[in-house]
Amino acid sequence: MDRFDEISAFAAVADARSFTQGARRLGVSGAQVSKLVARLENRLGARLLNRTTRDVSLTDTGRAYLERARVLLEDFETLEGSVRDQSGPRGLLKVSAPVSFGASQLTPALLDFACAYRDVSLDVSATDRMVNLVEEGFDVGVRIGLLGDSSVIARKLAAVRIVTCAAPDYLARAGAPTTPADLGAHEAILDTNARDPLVWRYGPMNDRHEVRVHGRMSFSGADACVAAARRGLGVTRTPAFAAAEDLRAGRLVPLLCAWEPEMIFVHAVYPHARHLAAKVRVFVDFLAARYAGEPEWHQGWGAAHPAS
């Protein structure tokens, strides 16, 4: 068991490229992790990690050792997991989710999941940055848009329209754009979480229209952009789930629907593992069932007959 602890400590540090982060992932002190890795290197008579004041990296020997060590660690986790799962899903489930989607859509689902699975504890972190699930110790992530990470398994949950919208009083003052090119004359409310906030793209990939927009208000999140649009401060472009209630109530008006870009998707992502813990499996299945069919955020605001 001492050797297993040494290997586990080494793998955690190698994945996190940090003794501090590796220790946090294991739930032990940095000193203990350092001691375990040093003991492993001494026993093997080889240096596995290069250490600098800013970074930790694998030596060639360490890289080869880690590849074989992962097999042993995964086999051990599979063995223990198969026993644990006989009594059903249980334990702590750490989830990462985007801020806007988490607040408006995911939280109700999480509460229902908690009621259905009383032996599973939830630790949910809301952030719009792209977290590294392995390095930061998350079991599951909910992500929207491009994944860009081949190290995770992804399950598609739902589609999301990207909606351009504005308040009726703003449109009464400034007029309604009828083509994307018209947006150049409008006050845009910018979401800096977008890949390129100043360029709004419309139409399918094979008939893409790009327009450069400008505006005096920028926010790092869809909720604030929608709030600003609701106050009549300009036109915003946002995922439908962030604006659905205002669109249904008429506080916002959908624009350029005939020019909408292709939909993006919500995914549940989790690290590769030969044995998927029961708590992760039932959580992903729960979300897939929850969001099956036409999403609630597309309903009730003229989605079937979009206006230009």
Tab-separated table of C-alpha atoms in Angstrom:
chain	number	residue	atom	x	y	z
A	1	MET	CA	0.000	0.000	0.000
A	2	ASP	CA	2.950	2.336	0.613
A	3	ARG	CA	4.028	1.790	-2.974
A	4	PHE	CA	0.514	2.494	-4.220
A	5	ASP	CA	0.481	5.773	-2.280
A	6	GLU	CA	3.821	6.705	-3.832
A	7	ILE	CA	2.586	5.975	-7.352
A	8	SER	CA	-0.667	7.844	-6.744
A	9	ALA	CA	1.224	10.887	-5.492
A	10	PHE	CA	3.585	10.809	-8.457
A	11	ALA	CA	0.700	10.560	-10.972
A	12	ALA	CA	-1.217	13.405	-9.301
A	13	VAL	CA	1.809	15.712	-9.388
A	14	ALA	CA	2.601	14.763	-12.992
A	15	ASP	CA	-0.982	15.463	-14.124
A	16	ALA	CA	-1.176	18.787	-12.295
A	17	ARG	CA	2.445	19.761	-13.022
A	18	SER	CA	2.473	21.011	-9.467
A	19	PHE	CA	3.095	19.490	-6.040
A	20	THR	CA	0.567	21.868	-4.491
A	21	GLN	CA	-2.195	21.091	-6.986
A	22	GLY	CA	-1.389	17.390	-6.884
A	23	ALA	CA	-1.704	17.402	-3.100
A	24	ARG	CA	-5.002	19.280	-3.292
A	25	ARG	CA	-6.355	16.710	-5.698
A	26	LEU	CA	-5.444	13.897	-3.296
A	27	GLY	CA	-6.645	15.783	-0.232
A	28	VAL	CA	-3.297	15.648	1.566
A	29	SER	CA	-0.540	18.102	2.397
A	30	GLY	CA	2.086	19.239	-0.077
A	31	ALA	CA	4.815	18.010	2.265
A	32	GLN	CA	3.332	14.533	2.301
A	33	VAL	CA	3.126	14.370	-1.481
A	34	SER	CA	6.708	15.606	-1.807
A	35	LYS	CA	7.862	12.956	0.625
A	36	LEU	CA	6.043	10.171	-1.225
A	37	VAL	CA	7.458	11.181	-4.628
A	38	ALA	CA	10.987	11.488	-3.212
A	39	ARG	CA	10.664	8.058	-1.626
A	40	LEU	CA	9.521	6.576	-4.952
A	41	GLU	CA	12.466	8.112	-6.816
A	42	ASN	CA	14.900	6.898	-4.169
A	43	ARG	CA	13.522	3.389	-4.277
A	44	LEU	CA	13.712	3.289	-8.082
A	45	GLY	CA	17.082	5.022	-8.207
A	46	ALA	CA	15.834	7.343	-10.949
A	47	ARG	CA	14.597	10.910	-11.273
A	48	LEU	CA	11.006	10.959	-12.502
A	49	LEU	CA	10.270	14.690	-12.287
A	50	ASN	CA	12.174	17.831	-13.172
A	51	ARG	CA	11.501	20.549	-10.611
A	52	THR	CA	11.873	24.301	-11.080
A	53	THR	CA	10.490	27.210	-9.088
A	54	ARG	CA	7.711	27.640	-11.651
A	55	ASP	CA	6.972	24.212	-13.060
A	56	VAL	CA	7.174	20.465	-12.650
A	57	SER	CA	7.726	18.288	-15.712
A	58	LEU	CA	8.340	14.633	-16.460
A	59	THR	CA	11.748	13.272	-17.291
A	60	ASP	CA	11.921	10.705	-20.098
A	61	THR	CA	12.110	7.987	-17.454
A	62	GLY	CA	9.179	9.526	-15.596
A	63	ARG	CA	7.068	9.653	-18.744
A	64	ALA	CA	7.636	5.965	-19.454
A	65	TYR	CA	7.000	5.047	-15.813
A	66	LEU	CA	3.782	7.093	-15.694
A	67	GLU	CA	2.387	5.333	-18.760
A	68	ARG	CA	2.714	1.933	-17.043
A	69	ALA	CA	1.683	3.300	-13.657
A	70	ARG	CA	-1.623	4.574	-15.039
A	71	VAL	CA	-2.581	1.019	-15.960
A	72	LEU	CA	-2.026	-0.116	-12.372
A	73	LEU	CA	-3.941	2.845	-10.934
A	74	GLU	CA	-6.873	2.342	-13.283
A	75	ASP	CA	-6.978	-1.397	-12.495
A	76	PHE	CA	-7.045	-0.613	-8.781
A	77	GLU	CA	-9.784	2.003	-9.240
A	78	THR	CA	-11.802	-0.452	-11.345
A	79	LEU	CA	-11.491	-3.107	-8.638
A	80	GLU	CA	-12.578	-0.765	-5.842
A	81	GLY	CA	-15.262	0.883	-7.962
A	82	SER	CA	-16.861	-2.445	-8.868
A	83	VAL	CA	-17.273	-3.194	-5.160
A	84	ARG	CA	-18.527	0.284	-4.249
A	85	ASP	CA	-21.071	0.352	-7.062
A	86	GLN	CA	-22.736	-2.848	-5.897
A	87	SER	CA	-24.498	-0.741	-3.280
A	88	GLY	CA	-25.533	1.934	-5.807
A	89	PRO	CA	-24.254	5.440	-6.605
A	90	ARG	CA	-22.775	7.226	-3.624
A	91	GLY	CA	-20.019	9.602	-2.576
A	92	LEU	CA	-18.977	13.130	-3.517
A	93	LEU	CA	-19.666	14.263	-7.100
A	94	LYS	CA	-17.723	17.356	-8.184
A	95	VAL	CA	-19.325	19.211	-11.076
A	96	SER	CA	-18.106	22.199	-13.110
A	97	ALA	CA	-20.652	24.252	-15.073
A	98	PRO	CA	-20.893	27.602	-16.916
A	99	VAL	CA	-22.265	30.481	-14.859
A	100	SER	CA	-25.334	31.498	-16.906
A	101	PHE	CA	-26.453	27.998	-17.830
A	102	GLY	CA	-25.821	26.814	-14.285
A	103	ALA	CA	-27.972	29.527	-12.753
A	104	SER	CA	-30.910	29.415	-15.144
A	105	GLN	CA	-31.051	25.783	-16.239
A	106	LEU	CA	-28.755	23.430	-14.360
A	107	THR	CA	-29.568	24.330	-10.755
A	108	PRO	CA	-33.157	23.017	-10.886
A	109	ALA	CA	-31.874	19.783	-12.423
A	110	LEU	CA	-29.210	19.463	-9.722
A	111	LEU	CA	-31.800	19.869	-6.974
A	112	ASP	CA	-33.981	17.169	-8.514
A	113	PHE	CA	-30.948	14.897	-8.854
A	114	ALA	CA	-30.064	15.464	-5.185
A	115	CYS	CA	-33.594	14.455	-4.168
A	116	ALA	CA	-33.460	11.320	-6.326
A	117	TYR	CA	-29.976	10.164	-5.199
A	118	ARG	CA	-29.694	10.755	-1.469
A	119	ASP	CA	-26.341	8.969	-1.132
A	120	VAL	CA	-24.589	11.295	-3.600
A	121	SER	CA	-23.181	14.606	-2.321
A	122	LEU	CA	-22.818	17.471	-4.803
A	123	ASP	CA	-20.014	20.034	-4.989
A	124	VAL	CA	-20.822	22.375	-7.896
A	125	SER	CA	-18.457	25.055	-9.177
A	126	ALA	CA	-19.812	27.709	-11.573
A	127	THR	CA	-17.200	29.262	-13.853
A	128	ASP	CA	-17.000	30.349	-17.478
A	129	ARG	CA	-13.342	29.402	-17.883
A	130	MET	CA	-12.341	26.069	-19.404
A	131	VAL	CA	-11.392	23.917	-16.418
A	132	ASN	CA	-9.087	20.908	-16.638
A	133	LEU	CA	-11.241	18.175	-15.122
A	134	VAL	CA	-8.355	15.878	-14.210
A	135	GLU	CA	-5.992	18.487	-12.817
A	136	GLU	CA	-8.716	20.223	-10.800
A	137	GLY	CA	-10.353	17.060	-9.544
A	138	PHE	CA	-13.787	17.326	-11.198
A	139	ASP	CA	-15.850	14.237	-11.952
A	140	VAL	CA	-18.094	15.875	-14.572
A	141	GLY	CA	-18.191	19.126	-16.512
A	142	VAL	CA	-21.100	20.729	-18.343
A	143	ARG	CA	-19.825	22.624	-21.383
A	144	ILE	CA	-21.435	24.676	-24.119
A	145	GLY	CA	-20.065	25.155	-27.627
A	146	LEU	CA	-16.808	23.810	-28.999
A	147	LEU	CA	-15.181	21.227	-26.742
A	148	GLY	CA	-11.588	21.451	-27.942
A	149	ASP	CA	-10.435	18.768	-25.505
A	150	SER	CA	-9.812	15.236	-26.765
A	151	SER	CA	-8.871	14.026	-23.283
A	152	VAL	CA	-12.520	13.810	-22.181
A	153	ILE	CA	-15.553	11.764	-23.122
A	154	ALA	CA	-18.489	13.932	-24.214
A	155	ARG	CA	-22.216	13.184	-24.279
A	156	LYS	CA	-24.479	15.600	-26.132
A	157	LEU	CA	-27.355	16.829	-23.968
A	158	ALA	CA	-29.175	19.596	-25.847
A	159	ALA	CA	-29.035	22.136	-28.661
A	160	VAL	CA	-28.900	25.889	-28.098
A	161	ARG	CA	-29.938	28.616	-30.527
A	162	ILE	CA	-27.877	31.807	-30.601
A	163	VAL	CA	-30.386	34.662	-30.524
A	164	THR	CA	-29.936	38.307	-31.449
A	165	CYS	CA	-32.418	40.426	-29.512
A	166	ALA	CA	-33.274	43.892	-28.219
A	167	ALA	CA	-35.957	45.606	-26.164
A	168	PRO	CA	-39.046	47.070	-27.911
A	169	ASP	CA	-38.217	50.611	-26.757
A	170	TYR	CA	-34.703	50.388	-28.209
A	171	LEU	CA	-36.113	49.186	-31.535
A	172	ALA	CA	-38.661	52.007	-31.498
A	173	ARG	CA	-35.782	54.495	-31.244
A	174	ALA	CA	-33.173	52.851	-33.453
A	175	GLY	CA	-35.198	50.690	-35.835
A	176	ALA	CA	-34.894	46.921	-36.287
A	177	PRO	CA	-32.007	45.463	-38.305
A	178	THR	CA	-33.235	43.387	-41.238
A	179	THR	CA	-29.848	41.946	-42.290
A	180	PRO	CA	-26.656	41.310	-40.331
A	181	ALA	CA	-24.993	44.212	-42.153
A	182	ASP	CA	-27.465	46.596	-40.495
A	183	LEU	CA	-25.919	45.838	-37.088
A	184	GLY	CA	-23.009	48.137	-37.902
A	185	ALA	CA	-25.305	51.076	-37.246
A	186	HIS	CA	-26.558	49.747	-33.903
A	187	GLU	CA	-25.298	49.819	-30.320
A	188	ALA	CA	-24.084	46.302	-29.565
A	189	ILE	CA	-23.895	44.834	-26.057
A	190	LEU	CA	-20.827	42.607	-26.087
A	191	ASP	CA	-20.232	39.315	-24.300
A	192	THR	CA	-16.472	39.054	-23.775
A	193	ASN	CA	-16.783	35.320	-23.147
A	194	ALA	CA	-17.261	34.928	-26.900
A	195	ARG	CA	-14.254	33.903	-28.950
A	196	ASP	CA	-14.326	37.220	-30.855
A	197	PRO	CA	-16.793	39.607	-29.166
A	198	LEU	CA	-16.549	42.274	-31.880
A	199	VAL	CA	-17.401	39.938	-34.764
A	200	TRP	CA	-20.902	38.449	-34.918
A	201	ARG	CA	-21.361	35.551	-37.339
A	202	TYR	CA	-24.603	34.574	-39.041
A	203	GLY	CA	-25.821	31.817	-41.319
A	204	PRO	CA	-24.547	28.246	-41.753
A	205	MET	CA	-20.879	27.409	-42.156
A	206	ASN	CA	-21.175	27.195	-45.955
A	207	ASP	CA	-22.838	30.629	-46.205
A	208	ARG	CA	-21.275	32.590	-43.377
A	209	HIS	CA	-21.923	36.317	-42.912
A	210	GLU	CA	-19.642	38.220	-40.559
A	211	VAL	CA	-20.278	41.711	-39.273
A	212	ARG	CA	-18.082	43.845	-37.061
A	213	VAL	CA	-20.081	45.445	-34.268
A	214	HIS	CA	-19.330	48.138	-31.713
A	215	GLY	CA	-20.788	49.209	-28.407
A	216	ARG	CA	-19.978	50.971	-25.169
A	217	MET	CA	-20.983	48.073	-22.894
A	218	SER	CA	-19.149	44.771	-22.481
A	219	PHE	CA	-19.790	42.007	-19.952
A	220	SER	CA	-18.171	38.657	-19.279
A	221	GLY	CA	-21.422	36.739	-19.212
A	222	ALA	CA	-24.759	36.333	-20.958
A	223	ASP	CA	-26.952	37.291	-18.000
A	224	ALA	CA	-25.543	40.818	-17.763
A	225	CYS	CA	-25.798	41.295	-21.533
A	226	VAL	CA	-29.447	40.267	-21.461
A	227	ALA	CA	-30.136	42.602	-18.522
A	228	ALA	CA	-28.573	45.510	-20.423
A	229	ALA	CA	-30.628	44.713	-23.523
A	230	ARG	CA	-33.768	44.516	-21.397
A	231	ARG	CA	-33.065	48.086	-20.228
A	232	GLY	CA	-33.046	49.267	-23.832
A	233	LEU	CA	-29.296	49.880	-24.033
A	234	GLY	CA	-28.720	48.085	-27.322
A	235	VAL	CA	-28.736	44.807	-29.246
A	236	THR	CA	-27.172	41.675	-27.817
A	237	ARG	CA	-26.413	38.198	-29.122
A	238	THR	CA	-26.836	35.443	-26.570
A	239	PRO	CA	-27.611	31.752	-26.026
A	240	ALA	CA	-31.375	31.246	-26.016
A	241	PHE	CA	-31.458	29.870	-22.483
A	242	ALA	CA	-30.244	33.233	-21.114
A	243	ALA	CA	-32.975	35.258	-22.832
A	244	ALA	CA	-35.903	32.809	-23.061
A	245	GLU	CA	-37.984	34.269	-20.206
A	246	ASP	CA	-37.645	37.818	-21.514
A	247	LEU	CA	-38.441	36.700	-25.064
A	248	ARG	CA	-41.569	34.881	-23.908
A	249	ALA	CA	-42.676	37.925	-21.888
A	250	GLY	CA	-42.055	40.328	-24.763
A	251	ARG	CA	-39.410	42.271	-22.830
A	252	LEU	CA	-37.002	41.318	-25.631
A	253	VAL	CA	-37.693	40.823	-29.339
A	254	PRO	CA	-35.818	38.202	-31.410
A	255	LEU	CA	-34.058	39.668	-34.459
A	256	LEU	CA	-32.515	38.265	-37.642
A	257	CYS	CA	-33.934	34.806	-36.946
A	258	ALA	CA	-33.716	33.878	-40.628
A	259	TRP	CA	-29.972	34.556	-40.430
A	260	GLU	CA	-29.246	32.673	-37.216
A	261	PRO	CA	-25.941	30.789	-37.002
A	262	GLU	CA	-25.858	27.042	-36.592
A	263	MET	CA	-26.835	25.825	-33.151
A	264	ILE	CA	-24.282	25.062	-30.492
A	265	PHE	CA	-24.620	22.168	-28.056
A	266	VAL	CA	-24.559	21.444	-24.360
A	267	HIS	CA	-22.395	18.450	-23.445
A	268	ALA	CA	-21.647	16.525	-20.296
A	269	VAL	CA	-17.942	15.689	-20.260
A	270	TYR	CA	-15.928	13.436	-17.996
A	271	PRO	CA	-12.377	12.026	-17.977
A	272	HIS	CA	-11.555	8.803	-19.763
A	273	ALA	CA	-11.732	5.802	-17.434
A	274	ARG	CA	-12.179	2.101	-18.005
A	275	HIS	CA	-14.494	2.022	-15.013
A	276	LEU	CA	-17.069	4.805	-14.901
A	277	ALA	CA	-18.193	5.419	-11.327
A	278	ALA	CA	-21.890	4.833	-10.732
A	279	LYS	CA	-22.350	8.384	-9.418
A	280	VAL	CA	-21.022	9.790	-12.724
A	281	ARG	CA	-23.009	7.390	-14.879
A	282	VAL	CA	-26.363	8.097	-13.208
A	283	PHE	CA	-25.710	11.859	-13.199
A	284	VAL	CA	-24.981	11.989	-16.935
A	285	ASP	CA	-27.969	9.730	-17.662
A	286	PHE	CA	-30.143	11.987	-15.482
A	287	LEU	CA	-29.116	15.114	-17.412
A	288	ALA	CA	-29.589	13.378	-20.776
A	289	ALA	CA	-33.141	12.423	-19.803
A	290	ARG	CA	-33.802	15.881	-18.376
A	291	TYR	CA	-32.876	17.691	-21.600
A	292	ALA	CA	-34.249	15.144	-24.076
A	293	GLY	CA	-36.452	16.538	-26.821
A	294	GLU	CA	-36.936	20.194	-27.738
A	295	PRO	CA	-35.268	22.343	-25.062
A	296	GLU	CA	-37.533	24.427	-22.869
A	297	TRP	CA	-35.503	27.538	-23.706
A	298	HIS	CA	-36.603	27.305	-27.376
A	299	GLN	CA	-40.298	27.207	-26.569
A	300	GLY	CA	-42.938	29.904	-26.296
A	301	TRP	CA	-41.345	32.810	-28.139
A	302	GLY	CA	-42.077	32.178	-31.804
A	303	ALA	CA	-39.305	29.643	-32.419
A	304	ALA	CA	-41.479	27.818	-34.958
A	305	HIS	CA	-42.046	30.990	-37.023
A	306	PRO	CA	-38.988	33.205	-36.555
A	307	ALA	CA	-39.265	36.758	-37.792
A	308	SER	CA	-36.518	38.444	-39.757
